[in-house]
PDB file of C-alpha atoms in Angstrom:
ATOM      1  CA  MET A  12     -39.694  60.868 -19.341  1.00  0.00           C
ATOM      2  CA  THR A  13     -41.862  63.386 -21.175  1.00  0.00           C
ATOM      3  CA  ASP A  14     -41.812  61.139 -24.230  1.00  0.00           C
ATOM      4  CA  GLU A  15     -43.003  58.241 -22.026  1.00  0.00           C
ATOM      5  CA  ARG A  16     -45.897  60.356 -20.725  1.00  0.00           C
ATOM      6  CA  ASP A  17     -46.803  61.473 -24.242  1.00  0.00           C
ATOM      7  CA  LEU A  18     -46.759  57.905 -25.491  1.00  0.00           C
ATOM      8  CA  SER A  19     -48.877  56.753 -22.531  1.00  0.00           C
ATOM      9  CA  ALA A  20     -51.394  59.517 -23.236  1.00  0.00           C
ATOM     10  CA  GLN A  21     -51.527  58.491 -26.901  1.00  0.00           C
ATOM     11  CA  LEU A  22     -52.136  54.851 -25.891  1.00  0.00           C
ATOM     12  CA  LEU A  23     -55.068  55.967 -23.753  1.00  0.00           C
ATOM     13  CA  ASN A  24     -56.589  58.070 -26.535  1.00  0.00           C
ATOM     14  CA  PRO A  25     -58.734  55.937 -28.903  1.00  0.00           C
ATOM     15  CA  GLU A  26     -57.877  58.219 -31.834  1.00  0.00           C
ATOM     16  CA  THR A  27     -54.096  57.766 -31.489  1.00  0.00           C
ATOM     17  CA  GLN A  28     -54.045  54.314 -29.889  1.00  0.00           C
ATOM     18  CA  ARG A  29     -53.145  52.289 -32.985  1.00  0.00           C
ATOM     19  CA  SER A  30     -50.209  54.467 -34.097  1.00  0.00           C
ATOM     20  CA  ALA A  31     -48.976  54.759 -30.500  1.00  0.00           C
ATOM     21  CA  PHE A  32     -49.075  50.990 -30.085  1.00  0.00           C
ATOM     22  CA  GLU A  33     -47.129  50.537 -33.344  1.00  0.00           C
ATOM     23  CA  ARG A  34     -44.527  52.879 -31.872  1.00  0.00           C
ATOM     24  CA  VAL A  35     -44.479  50.853 -28.627  1.00  0.00           C
ATOM     25  CA  VAL A  36     -43.823  47.685 -30.622  1.00  0.00           C
ATOM     26  CA  ARG A  37     -40.937  49.356 -32.473  1.00  0.00           C
ATOM     27  CA  LEU A  38     -39.448  50.830 -29.293  1.00  0.00           C
ATOM     28  CA  TYR A  39     -39.675  47.802 -27.008  1.00  0.00           C
ATOM     29  CA  SER A  40     -39.465  44.705 -29.245  1.00  0.00           C
ATOM     30  CA  GLU A  41     -35.736  44.140 -28.986  1.00  0.00           C
ATOM     31  CA  GLN A  42     -35.529  44.799 -25.242  1.00  0.00           C
ATOM     32  CA  LEU A  43     -38.461  42.458 -24.558  1.00  0.00           C
ATOM     33  CA  TYR A  44     -37.133  39.807 -26.935  1.00  0.00           C
ATOM     34  CA  TRP A  45     -33.881  39.503 -24.979  1.00  0.00           C
ATOM     35  CA  GLN A  46     -35.678  39.583 -21.647  1.00  0.00           C
ATOM     36  CA  ILE A  47     -37.919  36.746 -22.843  1.00  0.00           C
ATOM     37  CA  ARG A  48     -35.068  34.868 -24.517  1.00  0.00           C
ATOM     38  CA  ARG A  49     -33.146  34.661 -21.244  1.00  0.00           C
ATOM     39  CA  ILE A  50     -36.155  32.976 -19.673  1.00  0.00           C
ATOM     40  CA  VAL A  51     -37.328  30.603 -22.417  1.00  0.00           C
ATOM     41  CA  LEU A  52     -33.862  30.138 -24.010  1.00  0.00           C
ATOM     42  CA  THR A  53     -34.792  29.330 -27.623  1.00  0.00           C
ATOM     43  CA  HIS A  54     -35.285  31.826 -30.423  1.00  0.00           C
ATOM     44  CA  GLU A  55     -38.526  30.239 -31.617  1.00  0.00           C
ATOM     45  CA  ASP A  56     -40.076  30.254 -28.135  1.00  0.00           C
ATOM     46  CA  ALA A  57     -38.918  33.834 -27.562  1.00  0.00           C
ATOM     47  CA  ASP A  58     -40.532  34.939 -30.831  1.00  0.00           C
ATOM     48  CA  ASP A  59     -43.800  33.218 -29.877  1.00  0.00           C
ATOM     49  CA  VAL A  60     -43.813  34.717 -26.398  1.00  0.00           C
ATOM     50  CA  LEU A  61     -42.969  38.181 -27.760  1.00  0.00           C
ATOM     51  CA  GLN A  62     -45.886  37.972 -30.186  1.00  0.00           C
ATOM     52  CA  ASN A  63     -48.194  36.798 -27.376  1.00  0.00           C
ATOM     53  CA  THR A  64     -46.938  39.630 -25.182  1.00  0.00           C
ATOM     54  CA  PHE A  65     -47.883  42.276 -27.719  1.00  0.00           C
ATOM     55  CA  LEU A  66     -51.230  40.593 -28.413  1.00  0.00           C
ATOM     56  CA  LYS A  67     -52.022  40.573 -24.692  1.00  0.00           C
ATOM     57  CA  ALA A  68     -50.885  44.178 -24.387  1.00  0.00           C
ATOM     58  CA  TRP A  69     -53.060  45.266 -27.311  1.00  0.00           C
ATOM     59  CA  ASN A  70     -56.083  43.353 -26.013  1.00  0.00           C
ATOM     60  CA  GLY A  71     -55.449  44.689 -22.511  1.00  0.00           C
ATOM     61  CA  LEU A  72     -55.048  48.361 -23.371  1.00  0.00           C
ATOM     62  CA  ASP A  73     -58.248  49.088 -21.436  1.00  0.00           C
ATOM     63  CA  GLY A  74     -56.409  47.882 -18.323  1.00  0.00           C
ATOM     64  CA  PHE A  75     -53.455  50.202 -18.940  1.00  0.00           C
ATOM     65  CA  HIS A  76     -54.020  53.457 -17.056  1.00  0.00           C
ATOM     66  CA  GLY A  77     -50.590  55.022 -17.511  1.00  0.00           C
ATOM     67  CA  ASP A  78     -49.710  54.633 -13.822  1.00  0.00           C
ATOM     68  CA  ALA A  79     -46.706  52.396 -14.525  1.00  0.00           C
ATOM     69  CA  LYS A  80     -44.045  52.938 -17.139  1.00  0.00           C
ATOM     70  CA  ILE A  81     -44.835  51.284 -20.464  1.00  0.00           C
ATOM     71  CA  SER A  82     -41.670  49.181 -20.199  1.00  0.00           C
ATOM     72  CA  THR A  83     -42.717  47.924 -16.750  1.00  0.00           C
ATOM     73  CA  TRP A  84     -46.214  47.081 -17.974  1.00  0.00           C
ATOM     74  CA  LEU A  85     -44.844  45.196 -20.991  1.00  0.00           C
ATOM     75  CA  SER A  86     -42.168  43.442 -18.917  1.00  0.00           C
ATOM     76  CA  ARG A  87     -44.770  42.163 -16.501  1.00  0.00           C
ATOM     77  CA  ILE A  88     -46.798  40.721 -19.392  1.00  0.00           C
ATOM     78  CA  ALA A  89     -43.661  39.254 -21.028  1.00  0.00           C
ATOM     79  CA  ILE A  90     -42.460  37.603 -17.817  1.00  0.00           C
ATOM     80  CA  ASN A  91     -45.882  36.115 -17.126  1.00  0.00           C
ATOM     81  CA  GLU A  92     -46.135  34.825 -20.692  1.00  0.00           C
ATOM     82  CA  SER A  93     -42.624  33.359 -20.445  1.00  0.00           C
ATOM     83  CA  LEU A  94     -43.401  31.608 -17.176  1.00  0.00           C
ATOM     84  CA  ASP A  95     -46.676  30.296 -18.621  1.00  0.00           C
ATOM     85  CA  LEU A  96     -44.745  28.781 -21.534  1.00  0.00           C
ATOM     86  CA  LEU A  97     -42.274  27.152 -19.149  1.00  0.00           C
ATOM     87  CA  ARG A  98     -45.134  25.697 -17.093  1.00  0.00           C
ATOM     88  CA  ARG A  99     -46.829  24.332 -20.230  1.00  0.00           C
ATOM     89  CA  ASN A 100     -43.547  22.808 -21.376  1.00  0.00           C
ATOM     90  CA  LYS A 101     -43.003  21.201 -17.963  1.00  0.00           C
ATOM     91  CA  GLN A 102     -46.439  19.617 -18.148  1.00  0.00           C
ATOM     92  CA  GLN A 103     -45.709  18.230 -21.623  1.00  0.00           C
ATOM     93  CA  THR A 104     -42.384  16.664 -20.697  1.00  0.00           C
ATOM     94  CA  ILE A 105     -42.137  14.224 -17.840  1.00  0.00           C
ATOM     95  CA  SER A 106     -38.354  14.452 -17.537  1.00  0.00           C
ATOM     96  CA  THR A 107     -35.662  16.417 -19.303  1.00  0.00           C
ATOM     97  CA  GLU A 108     -31.923  16.100 -19.061  1.00  0.00           C
ATOM     98  CA  GLU A 109     -30.109  19.210 -17.838  1.00  0.00           C
ATOM     99  CA  ALA A 110     -27.456  18.657 -20.481  1.00  0.00           C
ATOM    100  CA  SER A 111     -30.085  19.101 -23.145  1.00  0.00           C
ATOM    101  CA  VAL A 112     -30.253  22.840 -22.346  1.00  0.00           C
ATOM    102  CA  ALA A 113     -26.575  23.433 -23.119  1.00  0.00           C
ATOM    103  CA  ASN A 114     -26.640  21.056 -26.082  1.00  0.00           C
ATOM    104  CA  SER A 115     -29.724  22.642 -27.597  1.00  0.00           C
ATOM    105  CA  LEU A 116     -28.280  26.125 -27.103  1.00  0.00           C
ATOM    106  CA  MET A 117     -25.025  25.156 -28.795  1.00  0.00           C
ATOM    107  CA  ALA A 118     -27.035  23.692 -31.690  1.00  0.00           C
ATOM    108  CA  ASP A 119     -29.258  26.799 -31.951  1.00  0.00           C
ATOM    109  CA  ARG A 120     -28.107  28.844 -34.943  1.00  0.00           C
ATOM    110  CA  TYR A 121     -29.232  32.026 -33.168  1.00  0.00           C
ATOM    111  CA  PHE A 122     -27.080  31.344 -30.099  1.00  0.00           C
ATOM    112  CA  ASP A 123     -23.712  33.030 -30.508  1.00  0.00           C
ATOM    113  CA  GLY A 124     -22.332  32.397 -27.037  1.00  0.00           C
ATOM    114  CA  SER A 125     -19.516  30.217 -25.776  1.00  0.00           C
ATOM    115  CA  GLU A 126     -19.688  26.835 -24.075  1.00  0.00           C
ATOM    116  CA  ILE A 127     -19.421  28.496 -20.646  1.00  0.00           C
ATOM    117  CA  GLU A 128     -22.359  30.777 -21.488  1.00  0.00           C
ATOM    118  CA  ALA A 129     -24.373  27.720 -22.500  1.00  0.00           C
ATOM    119  CA  GLN A 130     -23.464  26.070 -19.201  1.00  0.00           C
ATOM    120  CA  LEU A 131     -24.533  29.201 -17.328  1.00  0.00           C
ATOM    121  CA  GLN A 132     -27.876  29.077 -19.126  1.00  0.00           C
ATOM    122  CA  GLU A 133     -28.120  25.409 -18.210  1.00  0.00           C
ATOM    123  CA  ALA A 134     -27.500  26.256 -14.548  1.00  0.00           C
ATOM    124  CA  VAL A 135     -30.053  29.071 -14.679  1.00  0.00           C
ATOM    125  CA  ALA A 136     -32.582  26.777 -16.366  1.00  0.00           C
ATOM    126  CA  SER A 137     -32.248  24.327 -13.481  1.00  0.00           C
ATOM    127  CA  LEU A 138     -33.513  26.955 -11.006  1.00  0.00           C
ATOM    128  CA  PRO A 139     -37.155  27.130  -9.911  1.00  0.00           C
ATOM    129  CA  ASP A 140     -39.168  29.635 -11.984  1.00  0.00           C
ATOM    130  CA  VAL A 141     -39.166  32.480  -9.439  1.00  0.00           C
ATOM    131  CA  GLN A 142     -35.429  32.213  -8.662  1.00  0.00           C
ATOM    132  CA  ARG A 143     -34.662  31.983 -12.378  1.00  0.00           C
ATOM    133  CA  THR A 144     -36.673  35.112 -13.148  1.00  0.00           C
ATOM    134  CA  VAL A 145     -35.153  37.107 -10.278  1.00  0.00           C
ATOM    135  CA  PHE A 146     -31.636  35.999 -11.229  1.00  0.00           C
ATOM    136  CA  GLN A 147     -32.137  36.916 -14.878  1.00  0.00           C
ATOM    137  CA  LEU A 148     -33.585  40.321 -14.128  1.00  0.00           C
ATOM    138  CA  ARG A 149     -30.824  41.152 -11.654  1.00  0.00           C
ATOM    139  CA  TYR A 150     -27.825  39.558 -13.369  1.00  0.00           C
ATOM    140  CA  PHE A 151     -28.573  40.037 -17.062  1.00  0.00           C
ATOM    141  CA  GLU A 152     -30.865  43.072 -17.002  1.00  0.00           C
ATOM    142  CA  GLU A 153     -29.091  44.705 -14.010  1.00  0.00           C
ATOM    143  CA  MET A 154     -32.531  45.664 -12.720  1.00  0.00           C
ATOM    144  CA  LYS A 155     -32.786  47.315  -9.312  1.00  0.00           C
ATOM    145  CA  TYR A 156     -34.640  45.420  -6.597  1.00  0.00           C
ATOM    146  CA  SER A 157     -37.083  48.316  -6.262  1.00  0.00           C
ATOM    147  CA  ASP A 158     -38.006  48.034  -9.952  1.00  0.00           C
ATOM    148  CA  MET A 159     -38.243  44.246  -9.702  1.00  0.00           C
ATOM    149  CA  SER A 160     -40.477  44.619  -6.674  1.00  0.00           C
ATOM    150  CA  GLN A 161     -42.902  46.726  -8.684  1.00  0.00           C
ATOM    151  CA  LEU A 162     -42.676  44.438 -11.704  1.00  0.00           C
ATOM    152  CA  LEU A 163     -43.168  41.163  -9.825  1.00  0.00           C
ATOM    153  CA  ASN A 164     -45.419  42.598  -7.114  1.00  0.00           C
ATOM    154  CA  THR A 165     -43.342  41.260  -4.217  1.00  0.00           C
ATOM    155  CA  SER A 166     -41.084  42.641  -1.492  1.00  0.00           C
ATOM    156  CA  GLU A 167     -37.480  43.642  -2.072  1.00  0.00           C
ATOM    157  CA  GLY A 168     -36.406  41.402   0.814  1.00  0.00           C
ATOM    158  CA  SER A 169     -37.852  38.276  -0.773  1.00  0.00           C
ATOM    159  CA  LEU A 170     -36.267  39.211  -4.106  1.00  0.00           C
ATOM    160  CA  LYS A 171     -32.857  39.615  -2.476  1.00  0.00           C
ATOM    161  CA  ALA A 172     -33.258  36.243  -0.764  1.00  0.00           C
ATOM    162  CA  SER A 173     -34.296  34.577  -4.044  1.00  0.00           C
ATOM    163  CA  TYR A 174     -31.314  36.099  -5.841  1.00  0.00           C
ATOM    164  CA  HIS A 175     -28.895  35.006  -3.109  1.00  0.00           C
ATOM    165  CA  ILE A 176     -30.233  31.436  -3.187  1.00  0.00           C
ATOM    166  CA  ALA A 177     -30.083  31.378  -7.005  1.00  0.00           C
ATOM    167  CA  VAL A 178     -26.441  32.527  -6.998  1.00  0.00           C
ATOM    168  CA  LYS A 179     -25.596  29.852  -4.450  1.00  0.00           C
ATOM    169  CA  LYS A 180     -27.279  27.142  -6.536  1.00  0.00           C
ATOM    170  CA  ILE A 181     -25.493  28.298  -9.694  1.00  0.00           C
ATOM    171  CA  SER A 182     -22.156  28.268  -7.867  1.00  0.00           C
ATOM    172  CA  GLU A 183     -22.867  24.729  -6.659  1.00  0.00           C
ATOM    173  CA  PHE A 184     -23.787  23.747 -10.213  1.00  0.00           C
ATOM    174  CA  PHE A 185     -20.389  24.859 -11.486  1.00  0.00           C
ATOM    175  CA  LYS A 186     -18.525  23.319  -8.540  1.00  0.00           C
ATOM    176  CA  SER A 187     -20.167  19.974  -9.269  1.00  0.00           C
ATOM    177  CA  ARG A 188     -18.855  20.212 -12.862  1.00  0.00           C
ATOM    178  CA  ASP A 189     -15.192  20.556 -11.805  1.00  0.00           C
TER     179      ASP A 189
END
């Protein structure tokens, strides 16, 4: 935790800001990439969102006061950027087939999962944005509800309800496939 405080202090200091931010990029790129990738699904979109996340973080350093952990601050930006991309994509496409998610994942050279993992991603992709985000943070990231509450700025009770509903919808998705 001391290292986190030191890094936060360096980000707030104009003389050490650039080198500290380079360190932040090195430390958090992979973690953020996978968090983003679970939301947007494709490698190319995840790369774009990751780049946008770090650009927003760099441009928003004046708004970073060191109150939150750096990882929480970056995750909040990454999730918002991911959801913005999904909203833009929804506006561009009038209708998409659910099967296209699994098919596109299986065709993605960066996807190394099985058919069942692709189907799980398809089921997750069919969820509304908030349920999808809560499910991904809880299931894939194993994030505590208290941390999610801080990250998403909502109550733990509503997060638990969203997760429960998401799990139920995913179960129904798989039952309908049998």
